[in-house]
Every structure is written in structure tokens, then in C-alpha cells.
mmCIF file of C-alpha atoms in Angstrom:
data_model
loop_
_atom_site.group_PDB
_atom_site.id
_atom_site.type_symbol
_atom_site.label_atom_id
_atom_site.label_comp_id
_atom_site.label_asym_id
_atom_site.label_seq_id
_atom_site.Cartn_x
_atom_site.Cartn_y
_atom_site.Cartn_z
ATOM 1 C CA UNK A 1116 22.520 15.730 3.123
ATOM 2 C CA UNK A 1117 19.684 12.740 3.122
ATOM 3 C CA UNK A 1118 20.912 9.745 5.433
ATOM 4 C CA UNK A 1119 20.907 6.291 3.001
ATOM 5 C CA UNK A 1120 18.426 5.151 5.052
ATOM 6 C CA UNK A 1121 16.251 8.273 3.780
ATOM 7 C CA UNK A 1122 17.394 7.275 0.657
ATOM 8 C CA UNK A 1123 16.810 3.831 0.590
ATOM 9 C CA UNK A 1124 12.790 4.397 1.941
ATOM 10 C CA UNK A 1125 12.330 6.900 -0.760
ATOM 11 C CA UNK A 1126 13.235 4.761 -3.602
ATOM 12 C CA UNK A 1127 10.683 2.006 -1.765
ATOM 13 C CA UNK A 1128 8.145 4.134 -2.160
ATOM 14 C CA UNK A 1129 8.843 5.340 -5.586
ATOM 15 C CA UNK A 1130 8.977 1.636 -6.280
ATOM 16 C CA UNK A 1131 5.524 1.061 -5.111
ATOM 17 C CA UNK A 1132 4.355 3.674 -6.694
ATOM 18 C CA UNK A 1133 5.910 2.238 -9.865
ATOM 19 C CA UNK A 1134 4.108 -0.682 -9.601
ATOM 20 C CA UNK A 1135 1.048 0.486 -8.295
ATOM 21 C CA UNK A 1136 0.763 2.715 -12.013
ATOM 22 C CA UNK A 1137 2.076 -0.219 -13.973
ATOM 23 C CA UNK A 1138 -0.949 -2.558 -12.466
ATOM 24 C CA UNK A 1139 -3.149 0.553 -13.371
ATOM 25 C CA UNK A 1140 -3.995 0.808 -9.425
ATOM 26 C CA UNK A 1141 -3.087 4.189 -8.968
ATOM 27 C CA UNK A 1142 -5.137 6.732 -11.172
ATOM 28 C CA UNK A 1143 -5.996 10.381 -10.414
ATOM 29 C CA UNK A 1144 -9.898 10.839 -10.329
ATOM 30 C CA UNK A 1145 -12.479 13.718 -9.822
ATOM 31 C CA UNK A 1146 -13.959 13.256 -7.076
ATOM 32 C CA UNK A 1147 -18.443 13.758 -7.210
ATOM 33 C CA UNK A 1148 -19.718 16.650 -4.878
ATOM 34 C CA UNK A 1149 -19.811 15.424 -1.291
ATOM 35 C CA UNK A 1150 -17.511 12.518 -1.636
ATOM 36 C CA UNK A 1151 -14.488 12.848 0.981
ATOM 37 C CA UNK A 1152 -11.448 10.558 -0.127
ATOM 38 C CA UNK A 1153 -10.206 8.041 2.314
ATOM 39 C CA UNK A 1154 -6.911 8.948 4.177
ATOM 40 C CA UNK A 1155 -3.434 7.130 3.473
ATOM 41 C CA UNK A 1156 -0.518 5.999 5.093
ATOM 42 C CA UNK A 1157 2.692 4.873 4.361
ATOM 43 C CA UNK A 1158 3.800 1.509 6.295
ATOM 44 C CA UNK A 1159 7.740 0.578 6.066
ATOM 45 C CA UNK A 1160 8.905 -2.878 6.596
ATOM 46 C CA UNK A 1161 12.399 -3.774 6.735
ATOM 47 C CA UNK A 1162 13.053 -7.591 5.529
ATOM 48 C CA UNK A 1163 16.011 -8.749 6.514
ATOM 49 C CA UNK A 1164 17.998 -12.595 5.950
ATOM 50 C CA UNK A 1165 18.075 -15.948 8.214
ATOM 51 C CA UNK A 1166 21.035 -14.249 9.535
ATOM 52 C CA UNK A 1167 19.497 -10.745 10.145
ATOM 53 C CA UNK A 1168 21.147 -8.896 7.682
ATOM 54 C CA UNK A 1169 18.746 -6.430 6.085
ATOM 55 C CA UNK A 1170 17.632 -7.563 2.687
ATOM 56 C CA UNK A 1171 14.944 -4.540 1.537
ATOM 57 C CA UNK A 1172 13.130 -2.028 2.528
ATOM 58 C CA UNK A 1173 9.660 -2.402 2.108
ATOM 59 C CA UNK A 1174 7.205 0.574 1.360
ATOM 60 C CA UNK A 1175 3.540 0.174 1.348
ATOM 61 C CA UNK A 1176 0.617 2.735 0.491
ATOM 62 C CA UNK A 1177 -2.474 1.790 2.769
ATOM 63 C CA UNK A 1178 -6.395 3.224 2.300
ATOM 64 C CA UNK A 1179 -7.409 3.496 5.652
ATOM 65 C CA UNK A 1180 -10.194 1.665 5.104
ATOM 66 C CA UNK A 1181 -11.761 1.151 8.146
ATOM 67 C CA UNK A 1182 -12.886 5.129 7.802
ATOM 68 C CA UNK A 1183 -15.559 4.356 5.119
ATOM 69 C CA UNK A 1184 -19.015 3.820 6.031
ATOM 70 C CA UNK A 1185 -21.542 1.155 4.138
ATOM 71 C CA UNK A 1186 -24.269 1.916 1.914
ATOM 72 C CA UNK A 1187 -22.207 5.762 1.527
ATOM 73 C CA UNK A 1188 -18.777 4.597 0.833
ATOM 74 C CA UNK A 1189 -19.335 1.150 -0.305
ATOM 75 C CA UNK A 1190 -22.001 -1.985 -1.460
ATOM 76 C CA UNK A 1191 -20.137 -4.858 -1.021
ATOM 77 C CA UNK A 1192 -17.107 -6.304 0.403
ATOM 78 C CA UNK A 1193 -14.783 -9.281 -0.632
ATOM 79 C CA UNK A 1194 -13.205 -11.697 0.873
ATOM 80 C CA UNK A 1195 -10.170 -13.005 -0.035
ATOM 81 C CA UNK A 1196 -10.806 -17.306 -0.301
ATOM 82 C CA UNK A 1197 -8.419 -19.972 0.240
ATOM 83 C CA UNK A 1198 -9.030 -23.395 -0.823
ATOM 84 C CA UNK A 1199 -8.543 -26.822 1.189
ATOM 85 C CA UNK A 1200 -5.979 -27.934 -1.308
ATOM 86 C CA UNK A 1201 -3.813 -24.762 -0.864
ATOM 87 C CA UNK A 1202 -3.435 -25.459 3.095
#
């Protein structure tokens, strides 16, 4: 018998999965010869009230990133930009 808590992650991830298919994000691919994918994780947040009390459970799927190399993995990066105004 799954805890709720068990319960309550899973359907946070199927959630972001959800929505990671709905904003076409998530799509299996072929892989070329020699290309290794980049790793995942899972990260779990639990966001709770003013008063504490827990509110959702959070699920995230993560590239790791920081694994690729550049020129093999990648050609450019981004940054994400803030403008004056919106500070």
C-alpha cells in the first residue's frame, strides 16, 4: 500500500509531465551515432502557506546540464534578460 505522500509526488510528476507534452517540450527522438543523452533528475519541492500548511507538491524534471560540453553538445547559450522597468 503507497503512503499519500507517494501518492501525492507521483501525480506531481505526472502533472509535469502533462504539461511538459502539452507545451510540446517533451518529445521522444533518435538519437545520431555517438550522441550520449544528458542525464535527468527529478527535484521535489513542497510549497506550503504563510501559516506552513502544505499547499502542493512540486515535481520538476531537470537536464543536468552542466554535463554537456561546447562546440560537441552545444553552439550557443541564452540568457534569460530582465529589463530595468521590471525591477
Amino acid at each position: 500500500m503507497a503512503s499519500a505522500k507517494a501518492e501525492e509526488w507521483k501525480k506531481a510528476e505526472d502533472d509535469e509531465l502533462r504539461c511538459m507534452r502539452v507545451n510540446n517540450v517533451l518529445k521522444p527522438a533518435k538519437l545520431p551515432d555517438g550522441v550520449v543523452p544528458l542525464y535527468t533528475k527529478w527535484v521535489y519541492t513542497v510549497k506550503t502557506d504563510v501559516h506552513g500548511n502544505v499547499t502542493k507538491y512540486k515535481a520538476r524534471l531537470v537536464a543536468k546540464g552542466y554535463l554537456q560540453v561546447m562546440g560537441i553538445d552545444y553552439d550557443e547559450t541564452f540568457s534569460p534578460v530582465t529589463l530595468l522597468e521590471t525591477v
